[in-house]
Amino acid sequence: AQSVTQLGSHVSVSEGALVLLRCNYSSSVPPYLFWYVQYPNQGLQLLLKYTTGATLVKGINGFEAEFKKSETSFHLTKPSAHMSDAAEYFCAVKTGANSKLTFGKGITLSVRP
Amino acid sequence: SAVISQKPSRDICQRGTSLTIQCQVDSQVTMMFWYRQQPGQSLTLIATANQGSEATYESGFVIDKFPISRPNLTFSTLTVSNMSPEDSSIYLCSSFSGLLDTEAFFGQGTRLTVV
């Protein structure tokens, strides 16, 4: 079975500050890991993904995430928050082709001026 | 990536009635997935639909309440039956494409309100 844990439901940062959104996964096989962003009243947008290879992956809008197998983590970071980053962020895991995508409960990111 | 056309985009329905949501993919896909996103919540998988076989339902979801059809490799429907206000949610269909099936794509969602 696969699962995703996103601790906390809300993170608030100041504009220009570091963004760190935590994600831990559970999987019996090597996982594929994803971060999605959802802006209010909009659909899901893929930020980045890890499948194989380099463990530090870069995505859109300046976000990146590092796959750490030993810690079963895939935390999302951005060096400098922008007001436009305010949204809901979902971590998700998949355990291979033809397997389902399982989402974490999501984290709301607020950015203070 | 592939595109899913989902309809209706929103609906307001009376309790006790049923609503069928349709998803049309612009390419053939092996598996399609149906999710529910309740207000302020994450996406919860309802079922996985393969062409030519019964859908596989997740714990807490049953075929009588959420019957699914998958008549071919580009189309699927989800019916929300005997609706109650607790069924008010966004319903999304999804599939994968690309290498290792890691390119997930989603329909735009159906925002359902049951009154």
PDB file of C-alpha atoms in Angstrom:
ATOM      1  CA  ALA A   1       0.000   0.000   0.000  1.00  0.00           C
ATOM      2  CA  GLN A   2       1.097   3.551  -0.589  1.00  0.00           C
ATOM      3  CA  SER A   3       0.363   6.673   1.396  1.00  0.00           C
ATOM      4  CA  VAL A   4       1.434  10.274   1.776  1.00  0.00           C
ATOM      5  CA  THR A   5       1.668  12.348   4.933  1.00  0.00           C
ATOM      6  CA  GLN A   6       1.673  16.113   4.833  1.00  0.00           C
ATOM      7  CA  LEU A   7       2.009  17.389   8.372  1.00  0.00           C
ATOM      8  CA  GLY A   8       0.083  20.500   9.242  1.00  0.00           C
ATOM      9  CA  SER A   9      -2.621  22.062   7.153  1.00  0.00           C
ATOM     10  CA  HIS A  10      -1.401  25.627   6.836  1.00  0.00           C
ATOM     11  CA  VAL A  11       1.958  27.320   6.368  1.00  0.00           C
ATOM     12  CA  SER A  12       2.392  31.080   6.415  1.00  0.00           C
ATOM     13  CA  VAL A  13       5.546  32.822   5.253  1.00  0.00           C
ATOM     14  CA  SER A  14       6.570  36.370   4.510  1.00  0.00           C
ATOM     15  CA  GLU A  15       7.169  37.455   0.950  1.00  0.00           C
ATOM     16  CA  GLY A  16      10.794  36.745   0.107  1.00  0.00           C
ATOM     17  CA  ALA A  17      11.176  34.081   2.798  1.00  0.00           C
ATOM     18  CA  LEU A  18      12.007  30.440   2.270  1.00  0.00           C
ATOM     19  CA  VAL A  19       9.116  28.127   1.530  1.00  0.00           C
ATOM     20  CA  LEU A  20       9.347  24.598   2.949  1.00  0.00           C
ATOM     21  CA  LEU A  21       6.425  22.215   2.578  1.00  0.00           C
ATOM     22  CA  ARG A  22       6.968  18.759   4.012  1.00  0.00           C
ATOM     23  CA  CYS A  23       5.935  15.460   2.505  1.00  0.00           C
ATOM     24  CA  ASN A  24       6.659  11.943   3.705  1.00  0.00           C
ATOM     25  CA  TYR A  25       5.590   8.854   1.866  1.00  0.00           C
ATOM     26  CA  SER A  26       5.108   5.170   2.479  1.00  0.00           C
ATOM     27  CA  SER A  27       5.614   2.691  -0.322  1.00  0.00           C
ATOM     28  CA  SER A  28       6.648  -0.932  -0.580  1.00  0.00           C
ATOM     29  CA  VAL A  29       8.355  -0.338  -3.919  1.00  0.00           C
ATOM     30  CA  PRO A  30      10.375   2.564  -5.329  1.00  0.00           C
ATOM     31  CA  PRO A  31       7.885   5.399  -5.661  1.00  0.00           C
ATOM     32  CA  TYR A  32       7.147   8.044  -8.182  1.00  0.00           C
ATOM     33  CA  LEU A  33       6.544  11.300  -6.315  1.00  0.00           C
ATOM     34  CA  PHE A  34       4.732  14.443  -7.350  1.00  0.00           C
ATOM     35  CA  TRP A  35       3.857  17.899  -6.130  1.00  0.00           C
ATOM     36  CA  TYR A  36       0.750  19.606  -7.441  1.00  0.00           C
ATOM     37  CA  VAL A  37      -0.527  23.131  -6.882  1.00  0.00           C
ATOM     38  CA  GLN A  38      -4.150  24.183  -6.899  1.00  0.00           C
ATOM     39  CA  TYR A  39      -5.077  27.855  -7.049  1.00  0.00           C
ATOM     40  CA  PRO A  40      -8.515  28.878  -5.792  1.00  0.00           C
ATOM     41  CA  ASN A  41     -11.286  27.552  -7.994  1.00  0.00           C
ATOM     42  CA  GLN A  42      -8.825  26.099 -10.458  1.00  0.00           C
ATOM     43  CA  GLY A  43      -7.664  22.654 -11.440  1.00  0.00           C
ATOM     44  CA  LEU A  44      -4.495  20.836 -10.441  1.00  0.00           C
ATOM     45  CA  GLN A  45      -1.188  21.867 -11.951  1.00  0.00           C
ATOM     46  CA  LEU A  46       1.919  19.724 -11.796  1.00  0.00           C
ATOM     47  CA  LEU A  47       4.825  21.520 -10.127  1.00  0.00           C
ATOM     48  CA  LEU A  48       7.406  18.762 -10.398  1.00  0.00           C
ATOM     49  CA  LYS A  49       7.924  15.041 -10.220  1.00  0.00           C
ATOM     50  CA  TYR A  50      10.507  12.428  -9.322  1.00  0.00           C
ATOM     51  CA  THR A  51      10.621   9.133 -11.139  1.00  0.00           C
ATOM     52  CA  THR A  52      14.218   7.936 -11.321  1.00  0.00           C
ATOM     53  CA  GLY A  53      17.690   9.423 -11.534  1.00  0.00           C
ATOM     54  CA  ALA A  54      18.660  12.719  -9.975  1.00  0.00           C
ATOM     55  CA  THR A  55      17.116  13.082  -6.554  1.00  0.00           C
ATOM     56  CA  LEU A  56      16.919  16.868  -6.681  1.00  0.00           C
ATOM     57  CA  VAL A  57      14.228  17.855  -9.125  1.00  0.00           C
ATOM     58  CA  LYS A  58      13.384  21.329 -10.295  1.00  0.00           C
ATOM     59  CA  GLY A  59       9.930  22.390 -11.259  1.00  0.00           C
ATOM     60  CA  ILE A  60       8.022  25.385 -12.414  1.00  0.00           C
ATOM     61  CA  ASN A  61       7.855  28.757 -10.668  1.00  0.00           C
ATOM     62  CA  GLY A  62      11.197  28.271  -8.915  1.00  0.00           C
ATOM     63  CA  PHE A  63      10.153  25.267  -6.834  1.00  0.00           C
ATOM     64  CA  GLU A  64      12.317  22.243  -6.256  1.00  0.00           C
ATOM     65  CA  ALA A  65      12.122  19.052  -4.216  1.00  0.00           C
ATOM     66  CA  GLU A  66      14.594  16.449  -3.081  1.00  0.00           C
ATOM     67  CA  PHE A  67      13.862  12.743  -2.887  1.00  0.00           C
ATOM     68  CA  LYS A  68      15.454  11.279   0.230  1.00  0.00           C
ATOM     69  CA  LYS A  69      14.941   7.548   0.340  1.00  0.00           C
ATOM     70  CA  SER A  70      16.484   7.137   3.783  1.00  0.00           C
ATOM     71  CA  GLU A  71      14.020   9.638   5.207  1.00  0.00           C
ATOM     72  CA  THR A  72      11.118   8.624   2.937  1.00  0.00           C
ATOM     73  CA  SER A  73      10.674  12.308   2.232  1.00  0.00           C
ATOM     74  CA  PHE A  74      10.046  14.573  -0.721  1.00  0.00           C
ATOM     75  CA  HIS A  75       9.933  18.078   0.721  1.00  0.00           C
ATOM     76  CA  LEU A  76       9.111  21.034  -1.523  1.00  0.00           C
ATOM     77  CA  THR A  77      11.151  24.225  -1.282  1.00  0.00           C
ATOM     78  CA  LYS A  78      11.407  27.631  -2.861  1.00  0.00           C
ATOM     79  CA  PRO A  79      14.125  30.075  -1.817  1.00  0.00           C
ATOM     80  CA  SER A  80      11.988  33.194  -1.979  1.00  0.00           C
ATOM     81  CA  ALA A  81       8.212  33.247  -1.663  1.00  0.00           C
ATOM     82  CA  HIS A  82       6.097  35.409  -3.888  1.00  0.00           C
ATOM     83  CA  MET A  83       2.568  36.564  -3.260  1.00  0.00           C
ATOM     84  CA  SER A  84       1.452  34.555  -6.270  1.00  0.00           C
ATOM     85  CA  ASP A  85       2.580  31.336  -4.555  1.00  0.00           C
ATOM     86  CA  ALA A  86      -0.411  31.427  -2.217  1.00  0.00           C
ATOM     87  CA  ALA A  87      -2.323  28.250  -3.023  1.00  0.00           C
ATOM     88  CA  GLU A  88      -3.024  24.691  -1.936  1.00  0.00           C
ATOM     89  CA  TYR A  89      -0.166  22.234  -2.404  1.00  0.00           C
ATOM     90  CA  PHE A  90      -0.590  18.491  -2.679  1.00  0.00           C
ATOM     91  CA  CYS A  91       2.059  15.806  -2.507  1.00  0.00           C
ATOM     92  CA  ALA A  92       1.231  12.542  -4.271  1.00  0.00           C
ATOM     93  CA  VAL A  93       2.768   9.097  -4.725  1.00  0.00           C
ATOM     94  CA  LYS A  94       2.508   6.443  -7.412  1.00  0.00           C
ATOM     95  CA  THR A  95       4.106   3.016  -7.373  1.00  0.00           C
ATOM     96  CA  GLY A  96       4.632   2.322 -11.043  1.00  0.00           C
ATOM     97  CA  ALA A  97       2.896   2.260 -14.365  1.00  0.00           C
ATOM     98  CA  ASN A  98      -0.805   1.457 -14.211  1.00  0.00           C
ATOM     99  CA  SER A  99      -0.956   2.223 -10.504  1.00  0.00           C
ATOM    100  CA  LYS A 100      -3.143   4.831  -8.889  1.00  0.00           C
ATOM    101  CA  LEU A 101      -2.037   8.255  -7.696  1.00  0.00           C
ATOM    102  CA  THR A 102      -2.515   8.762  -3.954  1.00  0.00           C
ATOM    103  CA  PHE A 103      -2.670  12.308  -2.626  1.00  0.00           C
ATOM    104  CA  GLY A 104      -1.745  13.776   0.716  1.00  0.00           C
ATOM    105  CA  LYS A 105      -4.311  15.949   2.455  1.00  0.00           C
ATOM    106  CA  GLY A 106      -2.721  19.117   1.184  1.00  0.00           C
ATOM    107  CA  ILE A 107      -1.163  22.216   2.704  1.00  0.00           C
ATOM    108  CA  THR A 108      -2.416  25.762   2.308  1.00  0.00           C
ATOM    109  CA  LEU A 109       0.397  28.221   1.740  1.00  0.00           C
ATOM    110  CA  SER A 110      -0.211  31.850   2.675  1.00  0.00           C
ATOM    111  CA  VAL A 111       2.262  34.590   1.803  1.00  0.00           C
ATOM    112  CA  ARG A 112       2.314  37.752   3.917  1.00  0.00           C
ATOM    113  CA  PRO A 113       3.364  41.073   2.369  1.00  0.00           C
TER     114      PRO A 113
ATOM    115  CA  SER B   1       0.046  15.712 -22.733  1.00  0.00           C
ATOM    116  CA  ALA B   2      -3.407  14.320 -23.384  1.00  0.00           C
ATOM    117  CA  VAL B   3      -6.553  16.324 -22.766  1.00  0.00           C
ATOM    118  CA  ILE B   4      -9.715  15.261 -20.953  1.00  0.00           C
ATOM    119  CA  SER B   5     -12.980  16.989 -21.660  1.00  0.00           C
ATOM    120  CA  GLN B   6     -15.234  16.643 -18.638  1.00  0.00           C
ATOM    121  CA  LYS B   7     -18.853  17.651 -18.424  1.00  0.00           C
ATOM    122  CA  PRO B   8     -20.878  19.069 -16.925  1.00  0.00           C
ATOM    123  CA  SER B   9     -18.570  21.611 -15.316  1.00  0.00           C
ATOM    124  CA  ARG B  10     -21.085  22.243 -12.578  1.00  0.00           C
ATOM    125  CA  ASP B  11     -24.584  21.317 -11.574  1.00  0.00           C
ATOM    126  CA  ILE B  12     -27.084  21.871  -8.807  1.00  0.00           C
ATOM    127  CA  CYS B  13     -29.201  18.811  -8.153  1.00  0.00           C
ATOM    128  CA  GLN B  14     -32.064  17.841  -5.945  1.00  0.00           C
ATOM    129  CA  ARG B  15     -31.481  15.236  -3.268  1.00  0.00           C
ATOM    130  CA  GLY B  16     -32.562  11.752  -4.289  1.00  0.00           C
ATOM    131  CA  THR B  17     -31.711  12.285  -7.946  1.00  0.00           C
ATOM    132  CA  SER B  18     -28.701  11.046  -9.931  1.00  0.00           C
ATOM    133  CA  LEU B  19     -26.106  12.812 -12.030  1.00  0.00           C
ATOM    134  CA  THR B  20     -23.885  11.294 -14.688  1.00  0.00           C
ATOM    135  CA  ILE B  21     -20.508  12.887 -15.343  1.00  0.00           C
ATOM    136  CA  GLN B  22     -18.731  12.231 -18.619  1.00  0.00           C
ATOM    137  CA  CYS B  23     -15.048  12.276 -19.492  1.00  0.00           C
ATOM    138  CA  GLN B  24     -13.720  12.124 -23.030  1.00  0.00           C
ATOM    139  CA  VAL B  25      -9.984  11.718 -23.601  1.00  0.00           C
ATOM    140  CA  ASP B  26      -8.366  12.812 -26.838  1.00  0.00           C
ATOM    141  CA  SER B  27      -6.223   9.667 -26.981  1.00  0.00           C
ATOM    142  CA  GLN B  28      -6.543   6.051 -25.922  1.00  0.00           C
ATOM    143  CA  VAL B  29      -5.660   5.369 -22.300  1.00  0.00           C
ATOM    144  CA  THR B  30      -5.540   2.131 -20.384  1.00  0.00           C
ATOM    145  CA  MET B  31      -6.806   3.276 -17.023  1.00  0.00           C
ATOM    146  CA  MET B  32      -9.017   6.110 -15.922  1.00  0.00           C
ATOM    147  CA  PHE B  33      -9.446   7.256 -12.368  1.00  0.00           C
ATOM    148  CA  TRP B  34     -12.292   9.031 -10.654  1.00  0.00           C
ATOM    149  CA  TYR B  35     -11.609  11.308  -7.684  1.00  0.00           C
ATOM    150  CA  ARG B  36     -13.731  13.293  -5.287  1.00  0.00           C
ATOM    151  CA  GLN B  37     -12.556  16.528  -3.696  1.00  0.00           C
ATOM    152  CA  GLN B  38     -14.811  17.636  -0.897  1.00  0.00           C
ATOM    153  CA  PRO B  39     -14.732  21.320   0.096  1.00  0.00           C
ATOM    154  CA  GLY B  40     -11.364  22.224   1.565  1.00  0.00           C
ATOM    155  CA  GLN B  41     -10.141  18.645   1.301  1.00  0.00           C
ATOM    156  CA  SER B  42      -7.674  16.646  -0.747  1.00  0.00           C
ATOM    157  CA  LEU B  43      -8.469  14.355  -3.637  1.00  0.00           C
ATOM    158  CA  THR B  44      -9.820  10.963  -2.676  1.00  0.00           C
ATOM    159  CA  LEU B  45      -9.822   8.166  -5.215  1.00  0.00           C
ATOM    160  CA  ILE B  46     -13.263   6.704  -5.793  1.00  0.00           C
ATOM    161  CA  ALA B  47     -12.441   4.007  -8.315  1.00  0.00           C
ATOM    162  CA  THR B  48     -10.215   2.880 -11.147  1.00  0.00           C
ATOM    163  CA  ALA B  49     -11.852   2.083 -14.469  1.00  0.00           C
ATOM    164  CA  ASN B  50     -10.365  -0.227 -17.094  1.00  0.00           C
ATOM    165  CA  GLN B  51     -11.993  -0.835 -20.436  1.00  0.00           C
ATOM    166  CA  GLY B  52     -13.886  -4.090 -20.616  1.00  0.00           C
ATOM    167  CA  SER B  53     -13.870  -4.901 -16.929  1.00  0.00           C
ATOM    168  CA  GLU B  54     -15.621  -3.892 -13.726  1.00  0.00           C
ATOM    169  CA  ALA B  55     -14.289  -0.811 -12.022  1.00  0.00           C
ATOM    170  CA  THR B  56     -12.221  -1.287  -8.879  1.00  0.00           C
ATOM    171  CA  TYR B  57     -13.588   0.709  -5.947  1.00  0.00           C
ATOM    172  CA  GLU B  58     -11.647   2.097  -3.028  1.00  0.00           C
ATOM    173  CA  SER B  59     -12.663   1.464   0.539  1.00  0.00           C
ATOM    174  CA  GLY B  60     -15.748   3.439   1.417  1.00  0.00           C
ATOM    175  CA  PHE B  61     -17.082   3.644  -2.121  1.00  0.00           C
ATOM    176  CA  VAL B  62     -19.553   1.189  -3.637  1.00  0.00           C
ATOM    177  CA  ILE B  63     -20.801   0.467  -7.109  1.00  0.00           C
ATOM    178  CA  ASP B  64     -24.445   1.040  -6.243  1.00  0.00           C
ATOM    179  CA  LYS B  65     -23.700   4.614  -5.212  1.00  0.00           C
ATOM    180  CA  PHE B  66     -21.067   5.405  -7.863  1.00  0.00           C
ATOM    181  CA  PRO B  67     -21.618   3.219 -10.923  1.00  0.00           C
ATOM    182  CA  ILE B  68     -18.933   3.666 -13.560  1.00  0.00           C
ATOM    183  CA  SER B  69     -18.903   2.801 -17.226  1.00  0.00           C
ATOM    184  CA  ARG B  70     -15.859   2.423 -19.464  1.00  0.00           C
ATOM    185  CA  PRO B  71     -17.141   1.403 -22.885  1.00  0.00           C
ATOM    186  CA  ASN B  72     -13.907   2.142 -24.773  1.00  0.00           C
ATOM    187  CA  LEU B  73     -10.374   3.431 -24.323  1.00  0.00           C
ATOM    188  CA  THR B  74     -11.285   7.117 -24.621  1.00  0.00           C
ATOM    189  CA  PHE B  75     -14.460   7.507 -22.589  1.00  0.00           C
ATOM    190  CA  SER B  76     -15.813   6.958 -19.094  1.00  0.00           C
ATOM    191  CA  THR B  77     -18.783   8.020 -17.006  1.00  0.00           C
ATOM    192  CA  LEU B  78     -19.360   8.272 -13.285  1.00  0.00           C
ATOM    193  CA  THR B  79     -22.878   8.406 -11.906  1.00  0.00           C
ATOM    194  CA  VAL B  80     -23.572   9.797  -8.464  1.00  0.00           C
ATOM    195  CA  SER B  81     -26.776   8.042  -7.430  1.00  0.00           C
ATOM    196  CA  ASN B  82     -29.496   8.919  -4.942  1.00  0.00           C
ATOM    197  CA  MET B  83     -27.678  12.091  -4.044  1.00  0.00           C
ATOM    198  CA  SER B  84     -27.627  13.737  -0.639  1.00  0.00           C
ATOM    199  CA  PRO B  85     -26.061  17.059   0.417  1.00  0.00           C
ATOM    200  CA  GLU B  86     -23.005  15.104   1.612  1.00  0.00           C
ATOM    201  CA  ASP B  87     -22.268  14.298  -2.029  1.00  0.00           C
ATOM    202  CA  SER B  88     -21.622  17.973  -2.757  1.00  0.00           C
ATOM    203  CA  SER B  89     -18.045  17.935  -4.026  1.00  0.00           C
ATOM    204  CA  ILE B  90     -15.857  18.389  -7.022  1.00  0.00           C
ATOM    205  CA  TYR B  91     -15.538  15.198  -9.040  1.00  0.00           C
ATOM    206  CA  LEU B  92     -12.542  14.737 -11.316  1.00  0.00           C
ATOM    207  CA  CYS B  93     -11.490  12.148 -13.813  1.00  0.00           C
ATOM    208  CA  SER B  94      -7.862  11.479 -14.536  1.00  0.00           C
ATOM    209  CA  SER B  95      -5.489   9.319 -16.479  1.00  0.00           C
ATOM    210  CA  PHE B  96      -1.805   8.951 -17.273  1.00  0.00           C
ATOM    211  CA  SER B  97       0.339   9.181 -20.341  1.00  0.00           C
ATOM    212  CA  GLY B  98       3.991   9.448 -21.188  1.00  0.00           C
ATOM    213  CA  LEU B  99       7.014   7.435 -20.177  1.00  0.00           C
ATOM    214  CA  LEU B 100       6.334   5.225 -17.160  1.00  0.00           C
ATOM    215  CA  ASP B 101       2.795   6.585 -17.116  1.00  0.00           C
ATOM    216  CA  THR B 102       3.912   9.457 -14.935  1.00  0.00           C
ATOM    217  CA  GLU B 103       2.236  12.271 -16.815  1.00  0.00           C
ATOM    218  CA  ALA B 104      -1.048  12.618 -14.961  1.00  0.00           C
ATOM    219  CA  PHE B 105      -3.730  14.712 -16.549  1.00  0.00           C
ATOM    220  CA  PHE B 106      -7.067  15.693 -15.160  1.00  0.00           C
ATOM    221  CA  GLY B 107     -10.425  16.816 -16.354  1.00  0.00           C
ATOM    222  CA  GLN B 108     -11.433  20.280 -15.249  1.00  0.00           C
ATOM    223  CA  GLY B 109     -13.794  18.843 -12.681  1.00  0.00           C
ATOM    224  CA  THR B 110     -17.507  18.820 -12.045  1.00  0.00           C
ATOM    225  CA  ARG B 111     -18.631  21.010  -9.173  1.00  0.00           C
ATOM    226  CA  LEU B 112     -21.716  19.328  -7.770  1.00  0.00           C
ATOM    227  CA  THR B 113     -24.065  20.936  -5.279  1.00  0.00           C
ATOM    228  CA  VAL B 114     -26.903  18.863  -3.841  1.00  0.00           C
ATOM    229  CA  VAL B 115     -29.799  20.771  -2.325  1.00  0.00           C
TER     230      VAL B 115
END
